Coordinates of C-alpha atoms and ligand atoms in Angstrom, one line a residue:
M1 CA 99.9 59.5 23.2
S2 CA 101.4 58.1 26.3
K3 CA 99.4 57.1 29.3
A4 CA 99.6 58.9 32.6
I5 CA 97.7 56.2 34.4
E6 CA 97.1 52.5 33.5
M7 CA 95.2 50.3 35.9
K8 CA 94.6 46.7 34.8
N9 CA 92.2 44.3 36.6
V10 CA 92.6 46.2 39.9
T11 CA 90.7 44.8 42.8
R12 CA 90.9 46.3 46.3
K13 CA 89.2 44.5 49.3
F14 CA 88.8 45.8 52.8
G15 CA 87.8 42.6 54.6
E16 CA 84.5 41.6 53.1
V17 CA 84.1 45.0 51.3
I18 CA 85.1 45.1 47.7
A19 CA 86.0 48.7 47.2
L20 CA 87.3 48.2 43.6
N21 CA 86.1 45.3 41.6
N22 CA 88.4 44.4 38.7
V23 CA 88.9 48.0 37.5
N24 CA 90.5 48.9 34.1
F25 CA 91.1 52.5 33.9
E26 CA 93.5 54.6 31.8
I27 CA 94.1 58.3 31.4
D28 CA 96.1 59.9 28.6
E29 CA 98.9 62.3 29.5
K30 CA 97.9 66.0 29.9
K31 CA 94.2 65.3 30.3
I32 CA 91.8 66.5 33.0
V33 CA 89.5 63.7 34.0
G34 CA 86.6 63.9 36.3
L35 CA 85.9 60.9 38.5
L36 CA 82.3 60.7 39.6
G37 CA 80.4 58.2 41.6
P38 CA 78.1 57.9 44.7
N39 CA 79.4 57.7 48.2
G40 CA 81.4 54.6 48.8
A41 CA 81.8 53.9 45.1
G42 CA 85.6 53.6 45.4
K43 CA 86.9 57.0 44.2
S44 CA 89.2 57.7 47.1
T45 CA 90.4 54.1 47.1
L46 CA 91.3 54.4 43.4
M47 CA 93.2 57.6 44.0
K48 CA 95.0 56.3 47.1
I49 CA 96.2 53.3 45.1
I50 CA 97.6 55.4 42.2
S51 CA 99.4 57.7 44.7
T52 CA 101.0 54.6 46.4
L53 CA 99.2 55.3 49.7
I54 CA 97.6 51.9 49.8
L55 CA 98.2 48.7 47.8
P56 CA 95.6 46.9 45.5
S57 CA 94.6 43.4 46.6
S58 CA 95.4 42.4 43.0
G59 CA 96.0 43.9 39.6
E60 CA 98.6 46.2 37.9
V61 CA 99.0 50.0 38.2
K62 CA 101.4 52.1 36.2
A63 CA 102.0 55.8 36.2
F64 CA 103.8 57.1 33.1
G65 CA 104.8 53.5 32.4
I66 CA 106.3 53.0 35.9
D67 CA 105.0 50.3 38.2
V68 CA 103.3 52.0 41.1
I69 CA 103.6 49.0 43.4
K70 CA 107.3 48.0 42.6
E71 CA 108.7 51.5 42.2
K72 CA 106.8 53.4 44.8
N73 CA 109.5 55.9 45.5
T74 CA 110.1 56.8 41.9
V75 CA 106.4 57.3 41.4
R76 CA 106.1 59.5 44.5
N77 CA 108.5 62.0 42.9
F78 CA 106.0 62.9 40.3
I79 CA 102.6 62.3 41.8
S80 CA 100.7 64.4 44.4
L81 CA 97.4 63.5 46.1
V82 CA 95.2 66.1 47.7
S83 CA 92.5 64.7 49.9
D84 CA 91.2 65.0 53.4
Y85 CA 93.8 62.4 54.2
T86 CA 96.6 65.0 53.5
V87 CA 97.9 66.1 56.8
L88 CA 99.3 69.6 57.3
E89 CA 101.6 70.3 60.3
D90 CA 99.3 72.4 62.6
E91 CA 102.2 73.8 64.6
L92 CA 104.2 75.1 61.6
T93 CA 103.5 78.2 59.5
P94 CA 102.2 77.8 55.9
Y95 CA 105.7 78.6 54.7
E96 CA 107.3 76.1 56.9
N97 CA 104.8 73.5 55.8
L98 CA 105.7 74.1 52.1
I99 CA 109.4 73.9 53.0
L100 CA 109.0 70.7 55.0
F101 CA 107.0 69.0 52.3
G102 CA 109.5 70.2 49.6
K103 CA 112.4 68.7 51.6
I104 CA 110.5 65.4 52.1
S105 CA 109.8 65.4 48.3
N106 CA 113.5 66.0 47.5
V107 CA 113.0 69.5 45.9
K108 CA 116.5 70.6 45.6
E109 CA 116.3 73.8 43.5
N110 CA 114.9 77.1 44.5
L111 CA 112.7 75.6 47.3
K112 CA 112.4 78.9 49.1
S113 CA 111.3 80.9 46.2
K114 CA 109.0 78.1 45.0
A115 CA 107.3 78.2 48.5
L116 CA 107.0 82.0 48.4
N117 CA 105.6 82.0 44.9
L118 CA 103.0 79.4 45.8
L119 CA 101.9 81.3 48.9
E120 CA 101.6 84.3 46.6
D121 CA 99.7 82.5 44.0
F122 CA 97.3 81.1 46.6
G123 CA 96.7 84.4 48.3
L124 CA 98.4 83.1 51.4
S125 CA 101.3 85.5 51.7
Q126 CA 99.6 87.5 54.4
Y127 CA 99.4 84.4 56.5
K128 CA 103.0 83.4 56.0
N129 CA 103.9 83.6 59.6
R130 CA 100.7 82.5 61.2
L131 CA 100.4 78.9 62.6
T132 CA 98.6 76.6 60.2
K133 CA 96.2 75.5 62.9
N134 CA 94.9 79.1 63.1
L135 CA 94.0 79.3 59.4
S136 CA 90.4 79.1 58.1
S137 CA 89.4 75.8 56.6
G138 CA 89.4 77.3 53.1
N139 CA 92.9 78.7 53.5
K140 CA 94.1 75.3 54.9
Q141 CA 92.7 73.7 51.7
K142 CA 94.5 76.3 49.5
L143 CA 97.7 75.4 51.4
N144 CA 97.0 71.8 51.0
I145 CA 96.9 72.2 47.2
A146 CA 99.9 74.5 47.3
R147 CA 101.7 71.8 49.2
S148 CA 100.9 69.2 46.5
L149 CA 102.4 71.5 43.9
I150 CA 105.8 72.2 45.5
K151 CA 107.3 69.2 43.9
D152 CA 105.8 70.2 40.6
P153 CA 104.0 66.8 40.0
K154 CA 103.3 65.6 36.5
L155 CA 100.2 63.9 37.8
L156 CA 97.8 65.6 40.2
L157 CA 95.1 63.6 42.0
L158 CA 92.5 65.8 43.6
D159 CA 90.0 64.0 45.8
E160 CA 87.0 66.4 46.3
P161 CA 89.3 69.5 46.5
T162 CA 86.6 72.0 46.9
I163 CA 84.4 70.3 49.5
A164 CA 83.2 72.8 52.1
I165 CA 85.0 75.6 50.3
D166 CA 83.5 79.0 49.7
V167 CA 82.4 80.0 46.2
E168 CA 85.3 82.4 45.4
T169 CA 87.9 80.0 46.7
S170 CA 86.4 77.1 44.8
R171 CA 86.4 79.1 41.7
F172 CA 90.0 80.1 42.3
I173 CA 91.0 76.5 42.8
R174 CA 89.3 75.5 39.6
E175 CA 91.0 78.2 37.6
Y176 CA 94.3 77.3 39.1
I177 CA 93.8 73.6 38.2
L178 CA 93.0 74.6 34.6
D179 CA 96.0 76.8 34.4
Q180 CA 98.2 74.0 35.7
N181 CA 96.9 71.8 33.0
L182 CA 97.3 74.3 30.3
K183 CA 100.6 75.9 31.1
N184 CA 102.4 73.2 32.8
D185 CA 101.0 70.2 31.0
K186 CA 99.9 68.5 34.2
T187 CA 97.6 65.4 34.0
I188 CA 94.8 65.8 36.5
L189 CA 92.3 63.4 38.0
I190 CA 89.7 65.1 40.1
S191 CA 86.8 63.6 42.0
S192 CA 83.8 65.7 43.0
H193 CA 80.1 65.4 43.8
Y194 CA 79.5 68.8 42.1
M195 CA 78.6 68.0 38.5
W196 CA 78.9 71.6 37.3
E197 CA 82.4 71.8 38.7
V198 CA 83.5 68.8 36.8
E199 CA 81.6 70.0 33.7
Q200 CA 83.6 73.2 33.9
I201 CA 87.1 71.7 34.0
A202 CA 87.2 68.1 32.9
S203 CA 87.2 67.1 29.3
E204 CA 86.7 63.5 30.1
I205 CA 84.5 61.7 32.6
A206 CA 84.8 58.4 34.4
I207 CA 81.9 57.1 36.6
L208 CA 82.5 54.6 39.3
V209 CA 79.6 52.6 40.7
D210 CA 80.0 49.9 43.3
G211 CA 83.8 49.6 42.6
K212 CA 83.4 49.4 38.8
I213 CA 84.0 52.0 36.1
V214 CA 80.7 52.0 34.3
I215 CA 81.5 54.6 31.7
Q216 CA 84.5 56.6 30.6
D217 CA 84.5 58.9 27.7
K218 CA 84.8 62.5 26.5
M219 CA 82.1 64.6 28.2
I220 CA 80.7 65.7 24.8
N221 CA 80.3 62.0 23.7
I222 CA 78.6 61.0 26.9
I223 CA 76.0 63.8 26.6
R224 CA 75.5 63.2 22.9
D225 CA 75.0 59.4 23.3
F226 CA 72.5 60.1 26.0
E227 CA 70.7 62.7 23.9
N228 CA 70.3 60.0 21.2
K229 CA 68.7 57.7 23.7
I230 CA 66.5 60.0 25.9
S231 CA 64.7 63.3 25.5
I232 CA 63.9 65.4 28.5
I233 CA 60.8 67.4 27.6
E234 CA 59.1 70.3 29.2
I235 CA 55.4 70.4 28.3
E236 CA 53.0 73.3 28.7
L237 CA 49.3 72.2 28.5
E238 CA 46.8 74.4 26.8
S239 CA 44.8 74.2 30.0
S240 CA 44.7 72.3 33.3
D241 CA 41.7 70.3 31.8
Y242 CA 44.4 68.1 30.2
L243 CA 46.2 67.3 33.4
T244 CA 44.4 64.0 34.1
N245 CA 45.2 62.9 30.5
L246 CA 48.8 63.9 31.0
E247 CA 48.9 61.9 34.2
S248 CA 47.7 58.8 32.4
L249 CA 51.1 58.8 30.5
K250 CA 52.6 57.3 33.6
N251 CA 51.4 53.9 32.6
E252 CA 53.1 54.1 29.2
K253 CA 56.3 51.9 28.9
N254 CA 58.1 54.6 27.0
I255 CA 57.5 57.2 29.5
F256 CA 60.5 56.9 31.9
G257 CA 59.7 59.9 34.0
L258 CA 56.8 62.3 34.5
K259 CA 57.1 65.1 36.9
I260 CA 54.1 67.5 37.3
I261 CA 55.5 71.0 38.1
S262 CA 52.2 72.9 38.0
P263 CA 48.6 72.2 36.9
T264 CA 49.8 73.0 33.3
T265 CA 53.5 72.1 33.2
A266 CA 55.4 68.9 33.5
I267 CA 58.8 67.4 32.7
I268 CA 58.8 64.1 30.8
E269 CA 61.6 61.7 30.1
T270 CA 61.2 59.5 27.1
P271 CA 63.2 57.6 24.5
L272 CA 60.5 58.4 21.9
K273 CA 61.5 60.4 18.9
Q274 CA 59.4 63.5 18.1
N275 CA 56.8 61.9 15.7
H276 CA 56.1 59.0 18.1
F277 CA 55.8 61.4 21.0
D278 CA 53.4 63.6 19.1
E279 CA 51.4 60.4 18.4
L280 CA 51.3 59.5 22.0
L281 CA 50.1 62.9 23.0
K282 CA 47.3 62.7 20.4
N283 CA 46.3 59.2 21.6
H284 CA 45.9 60.4 25.1
N285 CA 44.2 63.6 24.0
I286 CA 46.8 65.9 25.5
K287 CA 47.0 69.4 24.0
G288 CA 49.9 71.7 24.6
S289 CA 53.3 72.7 23.4
Y290 CA 56.7 71.3 24.4
R291 CA 60.4 71.8 24.1
N292 CA 63.4 69.6 24.6
M293 CA 65.5 70.6 27.5
K294 CA 69.3 70.8 27.5
I295 CA 70.7 67.7 28.9
S296 CA 73.2 68.2 31.7
L297 CA 75.9 65.9 33.1
E298 CA 73.8 65.6 36.2
D299 CA 70.9 64.0 34.1
V300 CA 73.3 61.5 32.6
Y301 CA 74.9 60.7 35.9
S302 CA 71.6 60.2 37.6
Y303 CA 70.5 57.7 34.9
I304 CA 73.9 55.8 35.0
T305 CA 74.2 55.5 38.8
K306 CA 70.6 54.3 39.0
G307 CA 71.3 51.7 36.5
R308 CA 68.7 53.0 34.0
Y309 CA 71.1 53.7 31.2
Ligands
ATP1 N1 90.3 51.7 55.3 C1 89.2 51.2 55.0 N2 88.7 50.1 55.8 C2 87.5 49.5 55.5 N3 86.8 49.9 54.5 C3 87.1 50.9 53.7 C4 88.3 51.6 54.0 N4 88.5 52.5 53.0 C5 87.4 52.5 52.2 N5 86.6 51.5 52.6 C6 85.3 51.0 52.0 O1 85.5 50.9 50.6 C7 84.4 51.4 49.9 C8 84.9 52.6 49.0 O2 85.2 53.7 49.8 P1 85.8 55.0 49.2 O3 86.3 55.9 50.3 O4 86.9 54.6 48.1 O5 84.5 55.6 48.4 P2 84.4 57.0 47.7 O6 83.9 56.8 46.3 O7 85.6 57.8 47.9 O8 83.1 57.6 48.5 P3 82.9 59.2 49.0 O9 82.1 59.8 47.8 O10 81.9 59.0 50.2 O11 84.1 59.8 49.4 C9 83.4 51.9 50.9 O12 82.5 50.8 51.1 C10 84.2 52.1 52.1 O13 83.5 51.9 53.3
MG2 MG1 86.0 59.7 48.8

């Protein structure tokens, strides 16, 4: 399988700030990869480098085997970045924006019909003749994404595409992204702070913390590995008389988290397997029943970004 993105030993500094710290990162062709990480982790910097907007301080970057630094113009023909950095021309209509961007991107064939089709796809036909500055922010974002698609890029970089976007529009954008991947074989890298969003569309996850990729794998593997290491348990006490005993678990080294929800219920995080956990409950004279909760990407993310994994 060929690589859509290959970053080798990429560092990017802004003065004293090291935004990316010796990053090695690859994406296989035709994948949808979710890029997660706290504010300031380096997600936007990484995307800007791949899309040729900024240069790395050192390291190598290739897109479909082509050097992003040396062959910027070639790469720009098949990569689009959607971010808050993308600037639409306010004084033009949505249609004119698409035509303008198509021309800048050297779209030679059927530019007009492509623009009209994208306006239709994104539900923007009715605003075709309105000035872009007068569109709502959600519609502007749809236009932003439509604009990125006019040149039919093989590689689509979406930096928080649904931030501040209403529920229906976000859903539409997600479905459109999935469709582009399925029908048009596009490779997509999407950053987001919404875990459920990434869970819905990405098959693979990369997490950036302090300018370093700390984990990259298929979502299913990440969650399974985590489940093998940690259980998140909801316990229901037989009565609130056992609450003090339950609280005493806080001092146990194998209890990573204990959150009391009510006088008879709590959530416990522990690496202990069932028999050892049962023993611990017995030793502390805690009576009740419990169940293992389903682990979400958010649980894993929270552990990883806090360096507890
Ligand atoms: N143009 C710049 N000048 C100076 N510092 C910058 C610049 N761009 C980014 N940085 C710094 O680089 C680091 C990474 O920023 P980046 O925008 O890539 O993070 P991010 O992961 O996209 O964060 P967020 O989730 O908030 O969007 C931050 O410390 C940021 O302040
Ligand atoms: Mg960002």
